[in-house]
Short mmCIF file of C-alpha atoms in Angstrom, two decimals:
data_model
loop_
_atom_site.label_atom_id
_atom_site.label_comp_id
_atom_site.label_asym_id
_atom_site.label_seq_id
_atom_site.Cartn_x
_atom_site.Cartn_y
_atom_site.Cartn_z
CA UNK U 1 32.51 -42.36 36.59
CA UNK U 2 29.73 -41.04 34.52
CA UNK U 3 29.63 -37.08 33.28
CA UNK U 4 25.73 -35.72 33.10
CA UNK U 5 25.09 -33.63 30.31
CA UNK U 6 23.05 -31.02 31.21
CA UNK U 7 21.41 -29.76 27.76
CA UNK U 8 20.53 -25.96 28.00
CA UNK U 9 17.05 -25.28 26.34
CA UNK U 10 17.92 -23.03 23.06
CA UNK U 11 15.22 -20.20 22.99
CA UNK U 12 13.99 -19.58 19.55
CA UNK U 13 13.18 -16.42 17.94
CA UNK U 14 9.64 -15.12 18.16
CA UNK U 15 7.52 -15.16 14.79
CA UNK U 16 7.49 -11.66 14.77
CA UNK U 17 11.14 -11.05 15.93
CA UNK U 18 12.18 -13.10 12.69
CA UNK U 19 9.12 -11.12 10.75
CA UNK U 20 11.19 -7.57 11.71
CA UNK U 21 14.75 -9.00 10.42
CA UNK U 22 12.59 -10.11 7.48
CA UNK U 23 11.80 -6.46 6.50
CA UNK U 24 14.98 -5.13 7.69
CA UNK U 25 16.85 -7.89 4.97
CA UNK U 26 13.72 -6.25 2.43
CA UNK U 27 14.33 -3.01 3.03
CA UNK U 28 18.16 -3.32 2.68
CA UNK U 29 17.45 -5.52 -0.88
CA UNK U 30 15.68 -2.50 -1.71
CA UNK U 31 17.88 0.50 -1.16
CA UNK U 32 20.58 -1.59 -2.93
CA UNK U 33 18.33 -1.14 -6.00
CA UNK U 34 18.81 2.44 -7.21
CA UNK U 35 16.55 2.30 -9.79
CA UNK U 36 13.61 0.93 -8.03
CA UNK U 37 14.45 3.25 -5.00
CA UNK U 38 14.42 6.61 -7.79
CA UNK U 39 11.52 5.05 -9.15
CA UNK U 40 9.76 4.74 -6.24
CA UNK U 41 10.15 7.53 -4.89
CA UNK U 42 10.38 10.18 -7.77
CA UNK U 43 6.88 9.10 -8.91
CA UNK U 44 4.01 10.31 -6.68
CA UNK U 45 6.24 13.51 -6.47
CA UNK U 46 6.71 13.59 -10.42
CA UNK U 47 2.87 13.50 -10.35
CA UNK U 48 2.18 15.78 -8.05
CA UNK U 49 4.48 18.32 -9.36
CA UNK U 50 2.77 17.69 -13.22
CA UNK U 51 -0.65 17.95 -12.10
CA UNK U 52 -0.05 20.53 -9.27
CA UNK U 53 1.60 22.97 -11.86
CA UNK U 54 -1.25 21.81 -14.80
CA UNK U 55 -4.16 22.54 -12.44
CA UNK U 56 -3.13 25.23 -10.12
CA UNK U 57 -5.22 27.72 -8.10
CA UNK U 58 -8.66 26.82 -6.56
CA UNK U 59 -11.40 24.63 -6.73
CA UNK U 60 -14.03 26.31 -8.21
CA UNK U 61 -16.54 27.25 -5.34
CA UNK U 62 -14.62 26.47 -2.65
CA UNK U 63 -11.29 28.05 -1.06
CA UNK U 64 -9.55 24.81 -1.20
CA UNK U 65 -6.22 24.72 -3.61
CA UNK U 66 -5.61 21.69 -6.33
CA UNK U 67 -2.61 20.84 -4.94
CA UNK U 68 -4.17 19.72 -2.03
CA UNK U 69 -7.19 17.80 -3.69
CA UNK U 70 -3.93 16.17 -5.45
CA UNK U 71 -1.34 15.85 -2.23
CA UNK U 72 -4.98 14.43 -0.36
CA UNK U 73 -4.94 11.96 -3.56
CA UNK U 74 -1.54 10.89 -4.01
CA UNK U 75 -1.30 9.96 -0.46
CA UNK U 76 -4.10 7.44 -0.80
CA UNK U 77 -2.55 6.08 -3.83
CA UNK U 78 0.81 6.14 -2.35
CA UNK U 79 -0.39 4.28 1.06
CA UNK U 80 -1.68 1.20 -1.58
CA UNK U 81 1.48 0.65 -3.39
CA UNK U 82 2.01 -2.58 -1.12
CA UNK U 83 -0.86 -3.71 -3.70
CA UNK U 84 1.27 -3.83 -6.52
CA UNK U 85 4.56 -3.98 -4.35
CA UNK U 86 3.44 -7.40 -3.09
CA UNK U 87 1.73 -8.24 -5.95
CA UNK U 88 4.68 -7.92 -8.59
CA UNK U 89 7.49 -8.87 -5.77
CA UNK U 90 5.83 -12.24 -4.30
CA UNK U 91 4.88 -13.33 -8.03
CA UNK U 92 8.32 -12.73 -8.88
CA UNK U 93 9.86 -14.38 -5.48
CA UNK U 94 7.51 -17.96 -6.67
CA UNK U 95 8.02 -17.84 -10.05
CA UNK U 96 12.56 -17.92 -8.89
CA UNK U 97 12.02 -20.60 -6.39
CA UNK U 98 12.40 -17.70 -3.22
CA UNK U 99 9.10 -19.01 -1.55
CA UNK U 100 9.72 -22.76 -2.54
CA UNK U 101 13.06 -22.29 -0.93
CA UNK U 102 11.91 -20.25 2.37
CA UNK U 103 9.34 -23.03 2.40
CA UNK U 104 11.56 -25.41 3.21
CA UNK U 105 13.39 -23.74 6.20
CA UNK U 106 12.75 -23.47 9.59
CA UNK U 107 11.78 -19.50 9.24
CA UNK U 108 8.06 -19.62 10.29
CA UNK U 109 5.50 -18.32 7.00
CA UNK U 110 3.75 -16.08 8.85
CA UNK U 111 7.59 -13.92 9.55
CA UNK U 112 7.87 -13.87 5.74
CA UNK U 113 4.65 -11.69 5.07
CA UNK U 114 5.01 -10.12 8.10
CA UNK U 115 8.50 -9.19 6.96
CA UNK U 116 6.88 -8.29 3.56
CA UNK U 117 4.29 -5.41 5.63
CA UNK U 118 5.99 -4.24 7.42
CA UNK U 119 8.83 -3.30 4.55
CA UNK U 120 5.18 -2.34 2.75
CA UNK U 121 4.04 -0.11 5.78
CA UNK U 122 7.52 1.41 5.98
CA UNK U 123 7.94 2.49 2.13
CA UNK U 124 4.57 3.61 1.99
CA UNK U 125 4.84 5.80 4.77
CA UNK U 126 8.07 7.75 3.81
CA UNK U 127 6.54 7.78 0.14
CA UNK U 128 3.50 10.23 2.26
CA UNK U 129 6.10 11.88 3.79
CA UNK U 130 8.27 13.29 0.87
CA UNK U 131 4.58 14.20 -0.40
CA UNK U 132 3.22 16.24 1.89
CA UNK U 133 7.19 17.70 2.44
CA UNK U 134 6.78 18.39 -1.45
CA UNK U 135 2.71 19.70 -0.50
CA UNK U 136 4.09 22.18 2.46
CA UNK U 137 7.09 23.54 0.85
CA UNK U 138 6.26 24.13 -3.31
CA UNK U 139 2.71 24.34 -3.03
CA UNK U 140 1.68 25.96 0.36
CA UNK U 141 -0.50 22.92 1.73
CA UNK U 142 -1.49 23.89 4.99
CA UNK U 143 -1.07 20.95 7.42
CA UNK U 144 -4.03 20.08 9.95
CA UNK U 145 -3.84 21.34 13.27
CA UNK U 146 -6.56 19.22 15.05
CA UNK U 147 -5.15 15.76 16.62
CA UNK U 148 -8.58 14.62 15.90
CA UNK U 149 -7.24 14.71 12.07
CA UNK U 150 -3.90 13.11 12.76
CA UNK U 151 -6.08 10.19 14.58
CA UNK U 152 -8.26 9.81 11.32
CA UNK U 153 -4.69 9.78 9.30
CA UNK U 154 -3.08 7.28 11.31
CA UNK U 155 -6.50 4.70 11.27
CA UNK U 156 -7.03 5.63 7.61
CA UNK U 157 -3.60 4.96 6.73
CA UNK U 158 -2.43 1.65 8.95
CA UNK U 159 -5.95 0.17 7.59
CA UNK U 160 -5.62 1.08 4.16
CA UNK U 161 -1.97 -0.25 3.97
CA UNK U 162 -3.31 -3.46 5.33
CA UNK U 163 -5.70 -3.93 2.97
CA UNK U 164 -3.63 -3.44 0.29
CA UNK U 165 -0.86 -5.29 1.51
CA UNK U 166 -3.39 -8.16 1.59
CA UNK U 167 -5.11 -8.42 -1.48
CA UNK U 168 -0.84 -7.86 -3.44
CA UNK U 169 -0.57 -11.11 -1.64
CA UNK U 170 -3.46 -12.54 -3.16
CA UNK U 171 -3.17 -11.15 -6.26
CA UNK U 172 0.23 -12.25 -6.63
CA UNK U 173 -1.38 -15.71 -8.09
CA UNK U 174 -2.78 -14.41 -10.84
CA UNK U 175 0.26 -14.27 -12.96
CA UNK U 176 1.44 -17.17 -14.89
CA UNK U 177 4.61 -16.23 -14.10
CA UNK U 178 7.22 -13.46 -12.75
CA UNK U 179 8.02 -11.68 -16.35
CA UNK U 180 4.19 -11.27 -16.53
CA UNK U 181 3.29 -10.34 -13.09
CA UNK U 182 4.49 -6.51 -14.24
CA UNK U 183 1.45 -6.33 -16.46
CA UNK U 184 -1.36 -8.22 -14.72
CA UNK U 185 -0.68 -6.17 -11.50
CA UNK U 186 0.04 -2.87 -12.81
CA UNK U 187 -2.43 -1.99 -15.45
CA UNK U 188 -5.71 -2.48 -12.99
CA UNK U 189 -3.70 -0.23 -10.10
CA UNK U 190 -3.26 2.20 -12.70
CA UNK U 191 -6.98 2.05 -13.76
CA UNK U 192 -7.84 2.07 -10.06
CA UNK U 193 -6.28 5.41 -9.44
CA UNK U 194 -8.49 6.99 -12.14
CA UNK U 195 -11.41 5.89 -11.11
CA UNK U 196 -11.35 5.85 -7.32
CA UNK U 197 -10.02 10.54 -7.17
CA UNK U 198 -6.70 9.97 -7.06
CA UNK U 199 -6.56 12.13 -10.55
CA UNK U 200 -10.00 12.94 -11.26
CA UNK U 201 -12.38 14.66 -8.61
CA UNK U 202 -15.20 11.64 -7.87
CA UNK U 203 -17.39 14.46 -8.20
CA UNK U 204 -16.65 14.84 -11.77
CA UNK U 205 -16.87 10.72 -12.54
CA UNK U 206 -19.65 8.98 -14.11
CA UNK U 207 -21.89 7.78 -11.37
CA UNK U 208 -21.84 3.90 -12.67
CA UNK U 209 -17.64 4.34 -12.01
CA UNK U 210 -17.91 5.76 -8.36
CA UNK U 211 -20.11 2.66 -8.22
CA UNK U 212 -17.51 0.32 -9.06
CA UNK U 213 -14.84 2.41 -7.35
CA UNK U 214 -16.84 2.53 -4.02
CA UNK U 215 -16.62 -1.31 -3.98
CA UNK U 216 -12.64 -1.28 -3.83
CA UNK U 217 -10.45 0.21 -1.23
CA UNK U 218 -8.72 2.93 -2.72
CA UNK U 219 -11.97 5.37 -2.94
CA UNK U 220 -12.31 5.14 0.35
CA UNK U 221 -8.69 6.04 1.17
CA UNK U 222 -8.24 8.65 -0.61
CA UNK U 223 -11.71 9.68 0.90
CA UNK U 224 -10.43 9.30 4.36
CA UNK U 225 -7.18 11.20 3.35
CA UNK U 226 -9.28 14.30 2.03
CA UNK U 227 -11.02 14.53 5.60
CA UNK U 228 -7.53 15.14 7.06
CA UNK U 229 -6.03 17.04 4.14
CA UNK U 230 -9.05 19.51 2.95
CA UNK U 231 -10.79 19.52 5.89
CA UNK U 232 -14.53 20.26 6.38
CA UNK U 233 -14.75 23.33 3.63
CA UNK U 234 -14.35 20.34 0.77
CA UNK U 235 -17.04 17.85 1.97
CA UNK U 236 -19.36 19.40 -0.51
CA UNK U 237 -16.81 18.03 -3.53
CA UNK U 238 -17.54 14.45 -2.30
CA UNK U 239 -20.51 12.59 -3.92
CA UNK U 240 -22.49 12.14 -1.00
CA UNK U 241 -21.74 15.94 0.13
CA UNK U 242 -19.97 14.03 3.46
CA UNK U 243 -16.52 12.29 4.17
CA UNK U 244 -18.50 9.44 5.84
CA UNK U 245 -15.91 8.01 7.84
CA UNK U 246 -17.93 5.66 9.64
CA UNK U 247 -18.27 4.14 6.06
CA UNK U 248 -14.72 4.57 5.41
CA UNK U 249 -13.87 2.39 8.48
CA UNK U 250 -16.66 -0.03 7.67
CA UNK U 251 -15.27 -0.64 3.97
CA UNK U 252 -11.39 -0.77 4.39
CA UNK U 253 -12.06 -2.70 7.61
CA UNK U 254 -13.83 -5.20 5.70
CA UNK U 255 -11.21 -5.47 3.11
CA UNK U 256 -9.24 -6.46 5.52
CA UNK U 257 -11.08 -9.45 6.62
CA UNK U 258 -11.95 -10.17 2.65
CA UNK U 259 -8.00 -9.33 1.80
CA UNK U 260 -7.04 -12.12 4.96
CA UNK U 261 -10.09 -14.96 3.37
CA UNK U 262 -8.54 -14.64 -0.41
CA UNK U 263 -4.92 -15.13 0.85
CA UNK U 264 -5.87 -18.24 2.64
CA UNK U 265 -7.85 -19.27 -0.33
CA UNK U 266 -5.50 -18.76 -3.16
CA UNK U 267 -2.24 -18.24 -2.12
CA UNK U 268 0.84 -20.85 -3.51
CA UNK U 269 3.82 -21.33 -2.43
CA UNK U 270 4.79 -23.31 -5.68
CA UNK U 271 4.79 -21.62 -9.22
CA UNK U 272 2.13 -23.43 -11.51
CA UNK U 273 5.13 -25.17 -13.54
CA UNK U 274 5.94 -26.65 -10.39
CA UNK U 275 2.70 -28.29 -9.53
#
């Protein structure tokens, strides 16, 4: 007498069910690093507390403090961190044989950098949330009222951390290898903050600099941050005497596109020495 096996269909995991555990394995890797958690997370407020107590009162001309020129700032910069996040941490993850590995398993590619964004998003946003917790309670930034404002935050903010999450991921070829991904990625994010008001006022930049800044995503972030932050009363301080958000949408909407195109186009899953 025959037995008929009846074989149950086994229901795999969604894409983006395996993408979440990816960033919840991330995120644990990450708080089990102390130093890169203090480091993290101590910087933007390290900053703001330097520059806020350097350059304190108002801008001249307007009634708008420095700290929140620099809170509007540091948020921008802290919401593209996934740039050099992803940058130095895929780099690394090629050059050890991670992504050769994960390569060969049956987790899907897209899970692993959707694992990788959403860890990004997540950092990033409690990064802006110690800020502006550092703005409100040492330095009297006023929070807006308007939900119009929170709107522009949340577009401004999930855009420009997908932007930036992109082009770390496409960025992350350019270094020969993991020890030198540190330096390649680094120094231009650290040049980018100067150059796109993060530090320095755009008002007060050469114009041929806001030129090259206006190209790249971060001016427009921390343009689109200053709308929220400052409000109206500091439009004047911008360089064309307007927030343009339209623009702002336009650009980091592009990048995202652009950021998509150069991952497809230069990404590796192999280090170099591997062929």
């Amino acid at each position: 007498m025959s037995r008929t096996i009846t074989r149950v269909p086994v229901r795999r995991p969604s894409a983006a069910l395996l993408g979440l555990s990816r960033a919840a394995f991330e995120t644990r890797m990450f708080f089990r690093e102390r130093d890169a958690v203090i480091f993290t997370f101590s910087l933007p407020i390290v900053l703001l507390a330097i520059f806020g107590a350097i350059f304190s009162g108002f801008v001249e001309g307007t009634g708008i403090s420095v700290a929140q020129l620099y809170v509007a700032g540091l948020i921008g910069s802290a919401a593209m961190t996934g740039f050099q996040n992803l940058g130095i941490g895929i780099a690394i993850d090629r050059d050890d044989g991670t992504l050769k590995r994960l390569a060969g398993t049956p987790l899907p590619r897209s899970s692993y950098f959707v694992g990788r964004a959403l860890h990004t998003l997540f950092l990033s946003l409690c990064q802006v949330v110690l800020l502006l917790a550092i703005g409100v309670l040492a330095f009297g930034l006023d929070l807006p009222t308007r939900v119009s404002a929170w709107v522009t935050f949340c577009w401004v903010f999930v855009l420009g951390v997908l932007a930036s999450a992109l082009l770390g991921v496409a960025a992350s070829s350019l270094p020969r290898s993991g020890r030198s991904a540190t330096a390649v990625i680094a120094m231009p994010f650290v040049v980018l903050q100067f150059i796109s008001g993060v530090f320095i006022p755009v008002s007060q930049l050469p114009s041929w600099l806001v030129n090259v800044a206006s190209v790249l995503p971060l001016k427009w972030m921390c343009q689109g941050f200053r709308s929220v932050f400052i409000g109206d009363a500091g439009a004047t301080l911008e360089v064309a005497g307007s927030y343009e958000l339209d623009r702002v949408a336009m650009v980091l909407g592009a990048w995202v596109v652009g950021g998509l195109v150069l991952c497809l186009l230069t990404f590796r899953w192999k280090s170099r020495r591997d062929g």
